[in-house]
Amino acid sequence: MSPEKIYLDNNATTRMDDRVLQAMIPFFTTYYENAGSSHLSGLTVQEYVEEAAWNVAELTGGKPEEYIFTSGATEAVNLAVSGLDHSKRKHIVTVSTEHKAVLDTCRNLENNGYSLSIVNVGENGLVNPEILKEAITDETLVVCVMLVNNETGIIQDIRQISSIAHEKGALFLCDATQAVGKIPVDVSDLGIDLMPFSAHKFYGPKGSGALYVSREAKIKLHPQILGGGQQRNRRSGTLNVPGIIGLGKACEIAKLEMQADATRIRDLRDTLERELLSVSGAFLNGCPKHRLHTTANICFPGVNAEQMITRLQHISVSNGSACSSVTSRPSHVLKAMGLSDEEALSSIRFSLGKFNTGSDIRQASAKVRELVEKLRA
């Protein structure tokens, strides 16, 4: 009998909540109509879509009409950055530890004649606000800084950063993919103009996400997908109604249960860390205080992370972003924080979720400790 899998890679994706799945099923079978159709059945489906938008807005602090439904955060990032009106300002500022979706989209614009400034972080993974301020000019169109880092869990001071961006007349884009549904996020309170996120990071379906676009900021956004003019001509294509319903349900559940989940997950994460940081030479990557409760990124000097991951077998962990884990190159996030290639390649990300148990943590920590000794030997 094969051992039951232990999943500690929740920053890559999460298991869908059964209640989300049950909410979605009728929209494959009973309410299958196109939400853009003008007949009664189509209008009924559209009402469900609007209810989902209301749940998304309730969780994240915006208004329902300020959200564009997308296939996920990557598409939302591309729409947000590439879709801005670049006719007056042609400078972009971002941070070296951003997700590749942001960095590659910004670099693509740089290759097409725009100027790009990439601000470094400190060893703790945090952005120095003074250095960020120096990078922003009167030509800066948008400043892109993520709320929670996907590899280290580091939480940036977004309220301060958005204020700095707005002082210079720039827009502020905040990738909140690892934050929404896990910690309180209020776009108005944080001063966010554009915010991409995905459902599958907080127990919703893959292939479903959204982009928040502040109405107050009066943003002119050019669509990147043309066609039928859906979603107020901002993103064409037949709506993925089951995915939207799933996103809305995940938001509804998170609004009610997020705080209690966070307390329990933090306790499990702290237990895991105590066990693993007792390993000789092991150290935590990033600031221990300003960090998401789901995440522990730990370096085990002298251990090859890829070998560790393979030998863990039924225990799922990661050595970086799921979007770039097919490569054996050291994490750009850890390198930006000052780690050597060897240290970065010896680091493992453990990311917990609400379905993890104390038994998961005990088994995983024991197996990791055992493997560290074997691999070092």
Coordinates of C-alpha atoms in Angstrom, one line a residue:
M1 CA 0.0 0.0 0.0
S2 CA 1.5 3.3 -1.1
P3 CA 1.9 6.0 1.6
E4 CA -0.6 8.8 1.7
K5 CA 0.7 11.9 0.1
I6 CA 1.7 14.9 2.2
Y7 CA 1.2 18.2 0.3
L8 CA 3.4 21.1 1.4
D9 CA 3.5 23.1 -1.9
N10 CA 0.4 25.2 -1.4
N11 CA 2.0 28.4 -2.8
A12 CA 2.2 26.6 -6.1
T13 CA -1.5 25.6 -6.0
T14 CA -4.1 24.4 -3.6
R15 CA -6.5 21.6 -3.4
M16 CA -10.0 22.9 -4.3
D17 CA -12.4 23.2 -1.4
D18 CA -15.2 20.7 -1.8
R19 CA -17.7 23.5 -1.4
V20 CA -16.2 25.4 -4.3
L21 CA -16.5 22.3 -6.5
Q22 CA -20.2 21.8 -5.5
A23 CA -20.9 25.5 -6.3
M24 CA -19.4 25.1 -9.8
I25 CA -21.0 21.8 -10.9
P26 CA -24.4 23.3 -11.8
F27 CA -22.8 25.7 -14.2
F28 CA -21.4 22.8 -16.3
T29 CA -24.8 21.0 -16.4
T30 CA -27.9 23.0 -15.4
Y31 CA -26.9 26.7 -15.9
Y32 CA -24.6 26.1 -18.9
E33 CA -25.9 29.1 -20.9
N34 CA -23.6 31.9 -22.2
A35 CA -23.7 34.8 -19.7
G36 CA -23.6 37.2 -22.7
S37 CA -26.9 35.9 -24.2
S38 CA -29.9 38.1 -24.0
H39 CA -32.5 35.4 -23.4
L40 CA -33.8 34.7 -19.9
S41 CA -31.5 31.8 -19.2
G42 CA -28.5 33.8 -20.3
L43 CA -29.6 36.7 -18.1
T44 CA -30.0 34.3 -15.1
V45 CA -26.4 33.1 -15.5
Q46 CA -25.2 36.7 -15.8
E47 CA -26.9 37.4 -12.4
Y48 CA -24.8 34.5 -10.9
V49 CA -21.7 36.1 -12.4
E50 CA -22.6 39.4 -10.8
E51 CA -23.0 37.7 -7.5
A52 CA -19.6 36.2 -7.8
A53 CA -18.1 39.6 -8.6
W54 CA -19.8 40.9 -5.5
N55 CA -18.1 38.2 -3.4
V56 CA -14.7 39.1 -4.9
A57 CA -15.2 42.7 -4.1
E58 CA -16.3 41.9 -0.6
L59 CA -13.1 40.1 0.1
T60 CA -10.7 42.6 -1.5
G61 CA -12.3 46.0 -0.8
G62 CA -13.2 47.1 -4.3
K63 CA -16.5 47.6 -6.2
P64 CA -17.9 44.7 -8.3
E65 CA -17.6 46.7 -11.5
E66 CA -13.9 47.2 -10.9
Y67 CA -12.9 43.6 -11.6
I68 CA -12.0 42.0 -14.9
F69 CA -12.3 38.2 -14.8
T70 CA -9.3 36.5 -16.4
S71 CA -7.7 33.1 -16.8
G72 CA -5.5 33.8 -13.8
A73 CA -2.9 36.2 -12.4
T74 CA -0.4 35.9 -15.3
E75 CA -3.0 37.1 -17.9
A76 CA -4.1 39.7 -15.4
V77 CA -0.5 41.0 -15.0
N78 CA 0.0 41.1 -18.8
L79 CA -3.3 43.0 -19.2
A80 CA -2.4 45.4 -16.4
V81 CA 1.1 46.3 -17.5
S82 CA 0.9 46.0 -21.3
G83 CA -2.6 47.5 -21.5
L84 CA -1.8 50.8 -19.8
D85 CA -1.7 54.0 -21.9
H86 CA 2.1 54.5 -22.5
S87 CA 1.7 57.6 -24.7
K88 CA 2.8 60.1 -22.0
R89 CA 5.0 58.1 -19.6
K90 CA 7.4 55.4 -20.7
H91 CA 9.1 54.3 -17.5
I92 CA 8.4 51.4 -15.3
V93 CA 9.7 50.6 -11.8
T94 CA 9.6 47.1 -10.3
V95 CA 11.5 44.9 -7.8
S96 CA 14.1 42.2 -8.3
T97 CA 12.1 39.6 -6.3
E98 CA 8.9 39.9 -8.3
H99 CA 7.3 36.9 -10.0
K100 CA 8.5 36.2 -13.5
A101 CA 5.0 37.1 -14.8
V102 CA 5.7 40.7 -13.8
L103 CA 9.5 40.8 -14.6
D104 CA 9.1 39.3 -18.0
T105 CA 6.1 41.5 -18.9
C106 CA 8.1 44.6 -17.9
R107 CA 11.2 43.4 -19.8
N108 CA 9.1 42.8 -22.9
L109 CA 8.1 46.5 -22.8
E110 CA 11.7 47.5 -22.2
N111 CA 12.6 45.6 -25.4
N112 CA 10.0 47.7 -27.2
G113 CA 11.5 51.0 -26.3
Y114 CA 10.4 51.7 -22.7
S115 CA 12.8 52.3 -19.8
L116 CA 12.8 49.9 -16.8
S117 CA 14.2 50.3 -13.3
I118 CA 14.5 47.1 -11.2
V119 CA 15.0 47.9 -7.5
N120 CA 17.0 45.5 -5.3
V121 CA 15.8 44.2 -1.9
G122 CA 17.8 43.8 1.3
E123 CA 18.9 40.4 2.7
N124 CA 15.6 40.2 4.5
G125 CA 13.7 40.4 1.2
L126 CA 12.1 43.8 2.0
V127 CA 12.1 46.8 -0.3
N128 CA 13.9 49.9 1.0
P129 CA 11.4 52.7 0.6
E130 CA 14.1 55.4 0.1
I131 CA 15.8 53.4 -2.7
L132 CA 12.4 52.9 -4.3
K133 CA 11.6 56.6 -4.1
E134 CA 14.9 57.4 -5.9
A135 CA 14.0 55.1 -8.7
I136 CA 10.7 56.8 -9.5
T137 CA 10.8 59.8 -11.8
D138 CA 8.3 62.2 -13.4
E139 CA 8.3 59.8 -16.4
T140 CA 7.3 56.7 -14.3
L141 CA 4.0 55.3 -15.5
V142 CA 3.6 52.4 -13.0
V143 CA 5.3 50.9 -10.0
C144 CA 5.0 47.2 -9.6
V145 CA 5.5 45.6 -6.2
M146 CA 4.0 42.3 -5.0
L147 CA 2.2 42.1 -1.6
V148 CA 3.5 38.6 -0.6
N149 CA 6.5 36.9 -2.2
N150 CA 5.6 33.5 -3.6
E151 CA 9.0 31.9 -2.6
T152 CA 9.7 33.4 0.8
G153 CA 6.4 34.7 2.0
I154 CA 7.8 38.1 2.7
I155 CA 5.1 40.8 3.1
Q156 CA 6.0 44.2 1.8
D157 CA 4.7 47.5 3.3
I158 CA 2.3 48.1 0.5
R159 CA 0.6 51.1 2.0
Q160 CA 3.9 53.0 2.3
I161 CA 5.0 51.9 -1.2
S162 CA 1.8 52.9 -2.9
S163 CA 2.0 56.3 -1.2
I164 CA 5.5 56.8 -2.6
A165 CA 4.3 55.9 -6.1
H166 CA 1.4 58.2 -6.0
E167 CA 3.5 61.1 -4.7
K168 CA 5.3 61.0 -8.1
G169 CA 2.1 60.7 -10.0
A170 CA 2.7 57.0 -10.9
L171 CA 0.1 54.3 -10.8
F172 CA 0.7 51.4 -8.4
L173 CA 0.3 47.7 -9.4
C174 CA 0.3 45.1 -6.7
D175 CA 0.5 41.4 -7.5
A176 CA -1.5 40.0 -4.7
T177 CA -1.6 36.4 -5.9
Q178 CA -0.1 34.9 -2.7
A179 CA -2.1 37.2 -0.4
V180 CA -5.8 37.2 -1.5
G181 CA -7.7 34.7 0.5
K182 CA -4.9 34.2 3.0
I183 CA -4.6 37.6 4.7
P184 CA -6.8 40.7 4.7
V185 CA -6.5 42.7 1.5
D186 CA -8.3 46.0 1.0
V187 CA -7.4 47.8 -2.2
S188 CA -8.7 51.1 -1.0
D189 CA -6.9 51.0 2.3
L190 CA -3.6 49.9 0.7
G191 CA -3.8 52.4 -2.1
I192 CA -3.7 49.9 -4.9
D193 CA -4.7 50.9 -8.5
L194 CA -4.2 47.5 -10.3
M195 CA -4.2 44.1 -8.6
P196 CA -4.0 40.7 -10.2
F197 CA -4.7 37.4 -8.4
S198 CA -5.7 33.8 -9.0
A199 CA -8.4 31.5 -7.5
H200 CA -6.3 28.4 -7.3
K201 CA -3.9 29.9 -4.7
F202 CA -6.7 29.9 -2.1
Y203 CA -8.7 26.7 -2.8
G204 CA -10.5 27.8 -5.9
P205 CA -10.2 26.4 -9.5
K206 CA -7.3 26.7 -11.8
G207 CA -7.8 28.9 -14.9
S208 CA -9.7 31.5 -13.1
G209 CA -8.6 34.9 -11.7
A210 CA -9.2 38.6 -11.8
L211 CA -7.7 42.0 -12.3
Y212 CA -8.8 44.8 -10.0
V213 CA -8.8 48.2 -11.9
S214 CA -9.4 51.2 -9.7
R215 CA -12.2 53.4 -11.1
E216 CA -11.0 56.3 -9.0
A217 CA -7.6 56.2 -10.7
K218 CA -9.3 56.7 -14.1
I219 CA -7.1 54.2 -15.8
K220 CA -7.2 53.8 -19.6
L221 CA -6.7 50.1 -20.2
H222 CA -6.2 48.8 -23.7
P223 CA -7.5 45.2 -24.1
Q224 CA -5.0 42.5 -24.9
I225 CA -7.6 40.1 -26.1
L226 CA -10.0 41.4 -28.8
G227 CA -13.2 39.9 -30.0
G228 CA -16.8 40.3 -28.7
G229 CA -16.2 43.2 -26.4
Q230 CA -17.1 41.4 -23.2
Q231 CA -16.4 42.9 -19.8
R232 CA -16.9 46.5 -21.0
N233 CA -14.5 46.0 -23.9
R234 CA -11.6 45.3 -21.6
R235 CA -11.3 41.6 -22.1
S236 CA -13.1 39.8 -24.9
G237 CA -14.1 36.2 -24.9
T238 CA -17.0 34.0 -23.6
L239 CA -16.9 34.2 -19.8
N240 CA -15.6 31.1 -18.0
V241 CA -18.7 31.0 -15.8
P242 CA -17.9 27.8 -13.7
G243 CA -14.4 29.3 -13.0
I244 CA -15.9 32.7 -12.1
I245 CA -18.4 31.0 -9.8
G246 CA -15.6 29.0 -8.2
L247 CA -13.6 32.2 -7.6
G248 CA -16.6 33.9 -6.1
K249 CA -17.2 30.9 -3.8
A250 CA -13.6 30.7 -2.7
C251 CA -13.7 34.4 -1.8
E252 CA -16.9 33.9 0.2
I253 CA -15.4 31.1 2.2
A254 CA -12.1 33.0 2.7
K255 CA -14.0 36.0 4.1
L256 CA -15.6 33.8 6.8
E257 CA -12.8 31.4 7.6
M258 CA -9.5 33.0 6.7
Q259 CA -8.6 34.3 10.2
A260 CA -9.2 30.9 11.9
D261 CA -7.3 29.1 9.1
A262 CA -4.4 31.4 9.5
T263 CA -4.0 30.8 13.2
R264 CA -4.0 27.0 12.8
I265 CA -1.7 27.1 9.8
R266 CA 0.8 29.4 11.5
D267 CA 1.0 27.0 14.5
L268 CA 1.8 24.1 12.1
R269 CA 4.3 26.2 10.2
D270 CA 6.1 27.2 13.4
T271 CA 6.2 23.6 14.5
L272 CA 7.8 22.6 11.2
E273 CA 10.3 25.4 11.4
R274 CA 11.4 24.5 15.0
E275 CA 12.1 20.9 13.9
L276 CA 13.9 21.8 10.6
L277 CA 15.9 24.8 11.9
S278 CA 17.4 22.5 14.6
V279 CA 19.3 20.7 11.8
S280 CA 22.9 21.7 11.9
G281 CA 23.6 24.8 9.7
A282 CA 20.0 25.3 8.5
F283 CA 18.7 28.8 8.3
L284 CA 15.6 30.7 7.3
N285 CA 15.6 32.7 4.1
G286 CA 13.9 36.1 4.6
C287 CA 12.6 38.2 7.4
P288 CA 10.9 36.0 10.1
K289 CA 8.6 38.8 11.2
H290 CA 7.1 40.2 8.0
R291 CA 6.1 36.9 6.5
L292 CA 3.0 35.0 5.4
H293 CA 1.9 32.3 7.9
T294 CA 1.9 29.6 5.2
T295 CA 5.5 29.8 4.2
A296 CA 9.0 28.7 5.4
N297 CA 11.9 28.9 3.0
I298 CA 14.9 27.1 4.6
C299 CA 18.4 26.5 3.4
F300 CA 20.2 23.3 4.3
P301 CA 23.8 23.9 3.4
G302 CA 25.5 21.0 1.7
V303 CA 22.3 19.5 0.5
N304 CA 21.1 19.6 -3.1
A305 CA 17.4 20.6 -3.0
E306 CA 16.5 18.8 -6.2
Q307 CA 17.8 15.5 -4.8
M308 CA 15.9 16.2 -1.6
I309 CA 12.7 16.8 -3.4
T310 CA 13.0 13.6 -5.5
R311 CA 13.8 11.5 -2.5
L312 CA 11.0 12.9 -0.4
Q313 CA 8.7 11.0 -2.9
H314 CA 5.1 11.3 -1.5
I315 CA 6.0 14.5 0.4
S316 CA 5.5 17.5 -2.0
V317 CA 7.8 20.5 -1.4
S318 CA 9.4 23.0 -3.8
N319 CA 12.7 24.7 -4.5
G320 CA 11.1 27.9 -5.9
S321 CA 8.4 29.2 -8.1
A322 CA 6.2 26.5 -9.8
C323 CA 6.5 28.5 -13.0
S324 CA 10.2 28.0 -13.2
S325 CA 10.8 24.8 -11.3
V326 CA 11.6 22.9 -14.5
T327 CA 15.0 24.5 -14.5
S328 CA 17.9 23.8 -12.2
R329 CA 19.0 27.4 -12.0
P330 CA 19.2 29.1 -8.6
S331 CA 16.1 31.1 -7.6
H332 CA 16.3 34.7 -8.7
V333 CA 14.5 35.7 -5.5
L334 CA 17.1 34.1 -3.2
K335 CA 19.9 35.4 -5.4
A336 CA 18.5 38.9 -5.1
M337 CA 18.5 38.5 -1.3
G338 CA 22.2 37.9 -1.4
L339 CA 22.4 34.1 -1.3
S340 CA 25.1 32.3 -3.2
D341 CA 24.3 29.9 -6.0
E342 CA 25.1 27.0 -3.7
E343 CA 22.9 28.3 -0.9
A344 CA 20.0 29.0 -3.3
L345 CA 20.3 25.5 -4.7
S346 CA 20.2 24.1 -1.2
S347 CA 17.0 25.9 -0.2
I348 CA 13.5 24.4 0.0
R349 CA 10.2 26.1 0.2
F350 CA 7.6 24.5 2.5
S351 CA 4.2 26.1 2.0
L352 CA 1.2 24.9 4.1
G353 CA -2.5 25.1 3.6
K354 CA -5.7 24.6 5.5
F355 CA -5.9 20.8 4.7
N356 CA -2.5 20.1 6.4
T357 CA -2.5 18.3 9.7
G358 CA -0.2 17.8 12.6
S359 CA 0.6 14.3 11.4
D360 CA 1.7 15.8 8.0
I361 CA 4.2 18.1 9.8
R362 CA 5.6 15.3 12.1
Q363 CA 6.1 12.9 9.2
A364 CA 7.6 15.6 6.9
S365 CA 10.0 17.0 9.4
A366 CA 11.2 13.6 10.4
K367 CA 11.8 12.6 6.8
V368 CA 13.6 15.8 5.9
R369 CA 15.9 15.6 8.9
E370 CA 16.7 12.0 7.9
L371 CA 17.4 12.9 4.3
V372 CA 19.6 15.8 5.2
E373 CA 21.9 13.5 7.1
K374 CA 22.0 10.9 4.3
L375 CA 22.6 13.5 1.5
R376 CA 25.4 15.2 3.5
A377 CA 27.0 11.9 4.1

